[in-house]
Amino acid sequence: MESVADAVDRLNRLAAIPELVQLAAAFAAAGHELALVGGPVRDAFLGRPVSDLDLTTDARPEQILAIVEPSADAVWEIGRDFGTIGTRFGGHTLEITTYRSDAYDGSSRKPEVMFGDSLDDDLVRRDFTINAMALRLPDGEHPEPRLIDPTGGVDDLLARTLRTPSAPEVSFGDDPLRMLRAARFSAQLGFALRSDALAAAQGMADRLAIVSAERIGAELAKLMLAADPVAGIRLLVDSGVAQVVLPEIPALRLEIDEHARHKDVYEHSLIALDRAIELEKSRGHEPDLVLRLAVLLHDIGKPATRVIEPGGAVSFHHHDVLGAKLAAKRLRALRFDNDTVKAVAELIRLHLRFFGYADGAWTDSAVRRYVRDAGPLLEQLHILSRADVTTRNRRKADQLAFAYDDLEERIATLTEEEELAAIRPDLDGEQIMRILGIGPGRDVGEAYRFLLEERLEQGPLGAEEAEARLRSWWSTRG
């Protein structure tokens, strides 16, 4: 926050949005309160962009509908049972929710929905004090917007602290997902969870068992796309929440990195994630969920493959293959979409390929295979491979960086010369069938794969040379 005065100015400008002025007047005319609540108020204080406009009111859902329908561009009632009416005014999409005073029975994070009549009571039931502030919009009695902050959210914004409005044991007991949300806010805002809330989470993490995998996965995705996901991951691990939702990460703390880069693989993985985000920015990319998940999870195969070799050296043979399988299993359990699961697993499977290049220059054939195997994930594999180099040995780090620079330059040269991104045999399936006098079937696929291998080994052959090699190969098959 720059200053409270700046924050007040931003809040006043927010309240002056024409659509909100129009809505506030309509609700006041109908005898109801209307307030901006939660995220928009918090972000205006912090000088962050305000996207979603969430409002709350004492009006019941049917009354909200009666007020907004005459002038709204669109209205939808999907959340009506929970008191929420969605609407679009001009360029703004809004959600208007009736004050709530829900009751939880402890066996589910879904409360018995109960509508309330008090804005203060509605705010006190929210997750953290920084989200429990509201901006009452002007009405006939009060011509200016008013900040409502019954739980001290402004003080916690200034202190950069995450605190629950009620006792943390009560708040987390009502909705265990709030423990995971704390880590997400830590990653997004850089705020620290207060010690009493951290202690409560450490004793209540297993309560997340009542939360759906989809909700947990969605929170993790938001955390990973935040400005500082490492801060969020550390809070997940320190609070014990990771042991429940992503146990592969705290397990890394027990393993010693084979290159002795850091005291354990957990620290190496978090440093690699920070490096990947720096590279992501420097190369002009937007936050990439696939890349960030792959970097975080790239070494989770190490605990199960750890072997103490004669002489005391530690090895983790095939941890890339096992890690890819473990990552896919965990991400599927968290209901990530299939494309994300497959891409993350493939990056983990490929993440050690580069280190063979650093040991000795590859042939053009090996470079082509690297590009072919990475496919559309090539740029993400570049970043993952570079981020994985976290050695404190400056000379070794420079050697690996120079080696990867060389690899990328060779890829660029071969791509320009040979169109590597679209490597195909010099003959297509129709040509193969015509030359060999055969119809569709397994033989065509085998012939295609043979020509593809020739193309990878030798580069472009031309149609005439490819036909000669195809006929020679076919003759050896009898």
PDB file of N, CA and C in Angstrom, residues 190-255:
ATOM      1  N   GLY A 190       2.097 -11.854  -0.874  1.00  0.00           N
ATOM      2  CA  GLY A 190       3.306 -11.765  -0.057  1.00  0.00           C
ATOM      3  C   GLY A 190       3.024 -11.565   1.420  1.00  0.00           C
ATOM      4  N   PHE A 191       1.814 -11.953   1.876  1.00  0.00           N
ATOM      5  CA  PHE A 191       1.441 -11.797   3.278  1.00  0.00           C
ATOM      6  C   PHE A 191       1.806 -13.060   4.061  1.00  0.00           C
ATOM      7  N   ALA A 192       2.073 -12.871   5.364  1.00  0.00           N
ATOM      8  CA  ALA A 192       2.410 -13.996   6.239  1.00  0.00           C
ATOM      9  C   ALA A 192       1.186 -14.409   7.053  1.00  0.00           C
ATOM     10  N   LEU A 193       1.006 -15.712   7.221  1.00  0.00           N
ATOM     11  CA  LEU A 193      -0.080 -16.222   8.054  1.00  0.00           C
ATOM     12  C   LEU A 193       0.288 -16.047   9.521  1.00  0.00           C
ATOM     13  N   ARG A 194      -0.615 -15.473  10.303  1.00  0.00           N
ATOM     14  CA  ARG A 194      -0.336 -15.227  11.713  1.00  0.00           C
ATOM     15  C   ARG A 194      -0.059 -16.544  12.438  1.00  0.00           C
ATOM     16  N   SER A 195       0.753 -16.483  13.482  1.00  0.00           N
ATOM     17  CA  SER A 195       1.249 -17.693  14.145  1.00  0.00           C
ATOM     18  C   SER A 195       0.126 -18.548  14.713  1.00  0.00           C
ATOM     19  N   ASP A 196      -0.935 -17.919  15.256  1.00  0.00           N
ATOM     20  CA  ASP A 196      -2.007 -18.734  15.830  1.00  0.00           C
ATOM     21  C   ASP A 196      -2.761 -19.482  14.730  1.00  0.00           C
ATOM     22  N   ALA A 197      -2.899 -18.851  13.553  1.00  0.00           N
ATOM     23  CA  ALA A 197      -3.566 -19.525  12.436  1.00  0.00           C
ATOM     24  C   ALA A 197      -2.681 -20.650  11.890  1.00  0.00           C
ATOM     25  N   LEU A 198      -1.372 -20.412  11.857  1.00  0.00           N
ATOM     26  CA  LEU A 198      -0.450 -21.456  11.408  1.00  0.00           C
ATOM     27  C   LEU A 198      -0.516 -22.662  12.338  1.00  0.00           C
ATOM     28  N   ALA A 199      -0.525 -22.411  13.635  1.00  0.00           N
ATOM     29  CA  ALA A 199      -0.609 -23.501  14.608  1.00  0.00           C
ATOM     30  C   ALA A 199      -1.929 -24.260  14.456  1.00  0.00           C
ATOM     31  N   ALA A 200      -3.011 -23.534  14.212  1.00  0.00           N
ATOM     32  CA  ALA A 200      -4.304 -24.197  14.020  1.00  0.00           C
ATOM     33  C   ALA A 200      -4.280 -25.087  12.784  1.00  0.00           C
ATOM     34  N   ALA A 201      -3.695 -24.583  11.699  1.00  0.00           N
ATOM     35  CA  ALA A 201      -3.626 -25.373  10.473  1.00  0.00           C
ATOM     36  C   ALA A 201      -2.797 -26.641  10.689  1.00  0.00           C
ATOM     37  N   GLN A 202      -1.719 -26.531  11.449  1.00  0.00           N
ATOM     38  CA  GLN A 202      -0.868 -27.702  11.702  1.00  0.00           C
ATOM     39  C   GLN A 202      -1.629 -28.813  12.413  1.00  0.00           C
ATOM     40  N   GLY A 203      -2.620 -28.430  13.193  1.00  0.00           N
ATOM     41  CA  GLY A 203      -3.400 -29.444  13.900  1.00  0.00           C
ATOM     42  C   GLY A 203      -4.673 -29.852  13.200  1.00  0.00           C
ATOM     43  N   MET A 204      -5.007 -29.166  12.089  1.00  0.00           N
ATOM     44  CA  MET A 204      -6.302 -29.405  11.449  1.00  0.00           C
ATOM     45  C   MET A 204      -6.191 -29.753   9.961  1.00  0.00           C
ATOM     46  N   ALA A 205      -4.970 -29.922   9.449  1.00  0.00           N
ATOM     47  CA  ALA A 205      -4.790 -30.132   8.015  1.00  0.00           C
ATOM     48  C   ALA A 205      -5.590 -31.323   7.483  1.00  0.00           C
ATOM     49  N   ASP A 206      -5.734 -32.360   8.313  1.00  0.00           N
ATOM     50  CA  ASP A 206      -6.466 -33.537   7.853  1.00  0.00           C
ATOM     51  C   ASP A 206      -7.945 -33.248   7.590  1.00  0.00           C
ATOM     52  N   ARG A 207      -8.456 -32.105   8.064  1.00  0.00           N
ATOM     53  CA  ARG A 207      -9.841 -31.718   7.789  1.00  0.00           C
ATOM     54  C   ARG A 207     -10.074 -31.467   6.305  1.00  0.00           C
ATOM     55  N   LEU A 208      -9.008 -31.278   5.542  1.00  0.00           N
ATOM     56  CA  LEU A 208      -9.158 -31.056   4.104  1.00  0.00           C
ATOM     57  C   LEU A 208      -9.721 -32.277   3.393  1.00  0.00           C
ATOM     58  N   ALA A 209      -9.787 -33.392   4.088  1.00  0.00           N
ATOM     59  CA  ALA A 209     -10.364 -34.596   3.482  1.00  0.00           C
ATOM     60  C   ALA A 209     -11.816 -34.395   3.078  1.00  0.00           C
ATOM     61  N   ILE A 210     -12.517 -33.419   3.691  1.00  0.00           N
ATOM     62  CA  ILE A 210     -13.926 -33.208   3.343  1.00  0.00           C
ATOM     63  C   ILE A 210     -14.090 -32.253   2.159  1.00  0.00           C
ATOM     64  N   VAL A 211     -12.955 -31.736   1.633  1.00  0.00           N
ATOM     65  CA  VAL A 211     -13.009 -30.802   0.506  1.00  0.00           C
ATOM     66  C   VAL A 211     -12.822 -31.568  -0.792  1.00  0.00           C
ATOM     67  N   SER A 212     -13.574 -31.223  -1.807  1.00  0.00           N
ATOM     68  CA  SER A 212     -13.490 -31.944  -3.082  1.00  0.00           C
ATOM     69  C   SER A 212     -12.127 -31.740  -3.731  1.00  0.00           C
ATOM     70  N   ALA A 213     -11.679 -32.750  -4.475  1.00  0.00           N
ATOM     71  CA  ALA A 213     -10.398 -32.677  -5.184  1.00  0.00           C
ATOM     72  C   ALA A 213     -10.395 -31.531  -6.184  1.00  0.00           C
ATOM     73  N   GLU A 214     -11.540 -31.265  -6.812  1.00  0.00           N
ATOM     74  CA  GLU A 214     -11.614 -30.178  -7.794  1.00  0.00           C
ATOM     75  C   GLU A 214     -11.297 -28.832  -7.146  1.00  0.00           C
ATOM     76  N   ARG A 215     -11.842 -28.577  -5.945  1.00  0.00           N
ATOM     77  CA  ARG A 215     -11.606 -27.297  -5.275  1.00  0.00           C
ATOM     78  C   ARG A 215     -10.141 -27.173  -4.852  1.00  0.00           C
ATOM     79  N   ILE A 216      -9.567 -28.275  -4.383  1.00  0.00           N
ATOM     80  CA  ILE A 216      -8.157 -28.252  -3.988  1.00  0.00           C
ATOM     81  C   ILE A 216      -7.281 -27.996  -5.203  1.00  0.00           C
ATOM     82  N   GLY A 217      -7.559 -28.694  -6.295  1.00  0.00           N
ATOM     83  CA  GLY A 217      -6.780 -28.500  -7.517  1.00  0.00           C
ATOM     84  C   GLY A 217      -6.878 -27.080  -8.038  1.00  0.00           C
ATOM     85  N   ALA A 218      -8.076 -26.500  -7.970  1.00  0.00           N
ATOM     86  CA  ALA A 218      -8.256 -25.126  -8.446  1.00  0.00           C
ATOM     87  C   ALA A 218      -7.448 -24.143  -7.606  1.00  0.00           C
ATOM     88  N   GLU A 219      -7.415 -24.336  -6.280  1.00  0.00           N
ATOM     89  CA  GLU A 219      -6.628 -23.454  -5.419  1.00  0.00           C
ATOM     90  C   GLU A 219      -5.135 -23.605  -5.694  1.00  0.00           C
ATOM     91  N   LEU A 220      -4.684 -24.840  -5.904  1.00  0.00           N
ATOM     92  CA  LEU A 220      -3.271 -25.060  -6.210  1.00  0.00           C
ATOM     93  C   LEU A 220      -2.885 -24.393  -7.524  1.00  0.00           C
ATOM     94  N   ALA A 221      -3.775 -24.457  -8.511  1.00  0.00           N
ATOM     95  CA  ALA A 221      -3.495 -23.812  -9.796  1.00  0.00           C
ATOM     96  C   ALA A 221      -3.345 -22.306  -9.625  1.00  0.00           C
ATOM     97  N   LYS A 222      -4.232 -21.699  -8.846  1.00  0.00           N
ATOM     98  CA  LYS A 222      -4.127 -20.257  -8.599  1.00  0.00           C
ATOM     99  C   LYS A 222      -2.833 -19.926  -7.864  1.00  0.00           C
ATOM    100  N   LEU A 223      -2.471 -20.762  -6.894  1.00  0.00           N
ATOM    101  CA  LEU A 223      -1.224 -20.558  -6.155  1.00  0.00           C
ATOM    102  C   LEU A 223      -0.029 -20.608  -7.104  1.00  0.00           C
ATOM    103  N   MET A 224      -0.003 -21.618  -7.989  1.00  0.00           N
ATOM    104  CA  MET A 224       1.141 -21.795  -8.876  1.00  0.00           C
ATOM    105  C   MET A 224       1.265 -20.673  -9.898  1.00  0.00           C
ATOM    106  N   LEU A 225       0.165 -20.027 -10.230  1.00  0.00           N
ATOM    107  CA  LEU A 225       0.202 -18.933 -11.200  1.00  0.00           C
ATOM    108  C   LEU A 225       0.426 -17.570 -10.549  1.00  0.00           C
ATOM    109  N   ALA A 226       0.574 -17.549  -9.237  1.00  0.00           N
ATOM    110  CA  ALA A 226       0.752 -16.295  -8.503  1.00  0.00           C
ATOM    111  C   ALA A 226       2.153 -15.734  -8.703  1.00  0.00           C
ATOM    112  N   ALA A 227       2.368 -14.531  -8.161  1.00  0.00           N
ATOM    113  CA  ALA A 227       3.659 -13.864  -8.323  1.00  0.00           C
ATOM    114  C   ALA A 227       4.796 -14.628  -7.651  1.00  0.00           C
ATOM    115  N   ASP A 228       4.533 -15.251  -6.500  1.00  0.00           N
ATOM    116  CA  ASP A 228       5.584 -15.941  -5.742  1.00  0.00           C
ATOM    117  C   ASP A 228       5.069 -17.283  -5.229  1.00  0.00           C
ATOM    118  N   PRO A 229       4.914 -18.269  -6.120  1.00  0.00           N
ATOM    119  CA  PRO A 229       4.394 -19.563  -5.661  1.00  0.00           C
ATOM    120  C   PRO A 229       5.273 -20.247  -4.630  1.00  0.00           C
ATOM    121  N   VAL A 230       6.557 -19.941  -4.614  1.00  0.00           N
ATOM    122  CA  VAL A 230       7.447 -20.583  -3.633  1.00  0.00           C
ATOM    123  C   VAL A 230       7.010 -20.240  -2.212  1.00  0.00           C
ATOM    124  N   ALA A 231       6.604 -18.997  -1.977  1.00  0.00           N
ATOM    125  CA  ALA A 231       6.129 -18.619  -0.644  1.00  0.00           C
ATOM    126  C   ALA A 231       4.898 -19.432  -0.263  1.00  0.00           C
ATOM    127  N   GLY A 232       4.010 -19.644  -1.217  1.00  0.00           N
ATOM    128  CA  GLY A 232       2.819 -20.442  -0.948  1.00  0.00           C
ATOM    129  C   GLY A 232       3.140 -21.896  -0.683  1.00  0.00           C
ATOM    130  N   ILE A 233       4.073 -22.463  -1.452  1.00  0.00           N
ATOM    131  CA  ILE A 233       4.469 -23.861  -1.243  1.00  0.00           C
ATOM    132  C   ILE A 233       5.104 -24.039   0.133  1.00  0.00           C
ATOM    133  N   ARG A 234       5.942 -23.094   0.522  1.00  0.00           N
ATOM    134  CA  ARG A 234       6.570 -23.193   1.852  1.00  0.00           C
ATOM    135  C   ARG A 234       5.508 -23.185   2.949  1.00  0.00           C
ATOM    136  N   LEU A 235       4.486 -22.348   2.793  1.00  0.00           N
ATOM    137  CA  LEU A 235       3.434 -22.310   3.806  1.00  0.00           C
ATOM    138  C   LEU A 235       2.642 -23.617   3.802  1.00  0.00           C
ATOM    139  N   LEU A 236       2.397 -24.176   2.633  1.00  0.00           N
ATOM    140  CA  LEU A 236       1.705 -25.475   2.576  1.00  0.00           C
ATOM    141  C   LEU A 236       2.488 -26.541   3.330  1.00  0.00           C
ATOM    142  N   VAL A 237       3.788 -26.547   3.140  1.00  0.00           N
ATOM    143  CA  VAL A 237       4.622 -27.560   3.796  1.00  0.00           C
ATOM    144  C   VAL A 237       4.715 -27.288   5.297  1.00  0.00           C
ATOM    145  N   ASP A 238       4.970 -26.033   5.680  1.00  0.00           N
ATOM    146  CA  ASP A 238       5.128 -25.705   7.107  1.00  0.00           C
ATOM    147  C   ASP A 238       3.839 -25.934   7.902  1.00  0.00           C
ATOM    148  N   SER A 239       2.699 -25.762   7.250  1.00  0.00           N
ATOM    149  CA  SER A 239       1.416 -25.924   7.942  1.00  0.00           C
ATOM    150  C   SER A 239       0.945 -27.374   7.987  1.00  0.00           C
ATOM    151  N   GLY A 240       1.606 -28.252   7.232  1.00  0.00           N
ATOM    152  CA  GLY A 240       1.160 -29.643   7.167  1.00  0.00           C
ATOM    153  C   GLY A 240       0.105 -29.882   6.113  1.00  0.00           C
ATOM    154  N   VAL A 241      -0.369 -28.833   5.443  1.00  0.00           N
ATOM    155  CA  VAL A 241      -1.402 -28.988   4.422  1.00  0.00           C
ATOM    156  C   VAL A 241      -0.865 -29.758   3.218  1.00  0.00           C
ATOM    157  N   ALA A 242       0.404 -29.521   2.853  1.00  0.00           N
ATOM    158  CA  ALA A 242       0.984 -30.230   1.709  1.00  0.00           C
ATOM    159  C   ALA A 242       0.994 -31.736   1.935  1.00  0.00           C
ATOM    160  N   GLN A 243       1.167 -32.155   3.176  1.00  0.00           N
ATOM    161  CA  GLN A 243       1.177 -33.586   3.472  1.00  0.00           C
ATOM    162  C   GLN A 243      -0.153 -34.234   3.098  1.00  0.00           C
ATOM    163  N   VAL A 244      -1.203 -33.444   3.081  1.00  0.00           N
ATOM    164  CA  VAL A 244      -2.534 -33.951   2.754  1.00  0.00           C
ATOM    165  C   VAL A 244      -2.828 -33.814   1.264  1.00  0.00           C
ATOM    166  N   VAL A 245      -2.483 -32.666   0.671  1.00  0.00           N
ATOM    167  CA  VAL A 245      -2.903 -32.394  -0.706  1.00  0.00           C
ATOM    168  C   VAL A 245      -1.814 -32.636  -1.738  1.00  0.00           C
ATOM    169  N   LEU A 246      -0.543 -32.568  -1.341  1.00  0.00           N
ATOM    170  CA  LEU A 246       0.561 -32.757  -2.288  1.00  0.00           C
ATOM    171  C   LEU A 246       1.747 -33.374  -1.549  1.00  0.00           C
ATOM    172  N   PRO A 247       1.584 -34.597  -1.023  1.00  0.00           N
ATOM    173  CA  PRO A 247       2.589 -35.169  -0.122  1.00  0.00           C
ATOM    174  C   PRO A 247       3.947 -35.406  -0.762  1.00  0.00           C
ATOM    175  N   GLU A 248       4.009 -35.439  -2.086  1.00  0.00           N
ATOM    176  CA  GLU A 248       5.297 -35.656  -2.750  1.00  0.00           C
ATOM    177  C   GLU A 248       6.287 -34.522  -2.471  1.00  0.00           C
ATOM    178  N   ILE A 249       5.783 -33.327  -2.162  1.00  0.00           N
ATOM    179  CA  ILE A 249       6.682 -32.187  -1.940  1.00  0.00           C
ATOM    180  C   ILE A 249       7.363 -32.243  -0.572  1.00  0.00           C
ATOM    181  N   PRO A 250       6.640 -32.387   0.540  1.00  0.00           N
ATOM    182  CA  PRO A 250       7.374 -32.501   1.811  1.00  0.00           C
ATOM    183  C   PRO A 250       8.270 -33.731   1.862  1.00  0.00           C
ATOM    184  N   ALA A 251       7.936 -34.767   1.098  1.00  0.00           N
ATOM    185  CA  ALA A 251       8.790 -35.965   1.077  1.00  0.00           C
ATOM    186  C   ALA A 251      10.187 -35.649   0.556  1.00  0.00           C
ATOM    187  N   LEU A 252      10.320 -34.608  -0.268  1.00  0.00           N
ATOM    188  CA  LEU A 252      11.617 -34.258  -0.829  1.00  0.00           C
ATOM    189  C   LEU A 252      12.593 -33.748   0.215  1.00  0.00           C
ATOM    190  N   ARG A 253      12.109 -33.292   1.356  1.00  0.00           N
ATOM    191  CA  ARG A 253      13.008 -32.757   2.381  1.00  0.00           C
ATOM    192  C   ARG A 253      13.923 -33.830   2.955  1.00  0.00           C
ATOM    193  N   LEU A 254      13.555 -35.088   2.800  1.00  0.00           N
ATOM    194  CA  LEU A 254      14.318 -36.173   3.400  1.00  0.00           C
ATOM    195  C   LEU A 254      15.459 -36.641   2.518  1.00  0.00           C
ATOM    196  N   GLU A 255      15.505 -36.153   1.278  1.00  0.00           N
ATOM    197  CA  GLU A 255      16.467 -36.694   0.328  1.00  0.00           C
ATOM    198  C   GLU A 255      17.613 -35.724   0.067  1.00  0.00           C
TER     199      GLU A 255
END
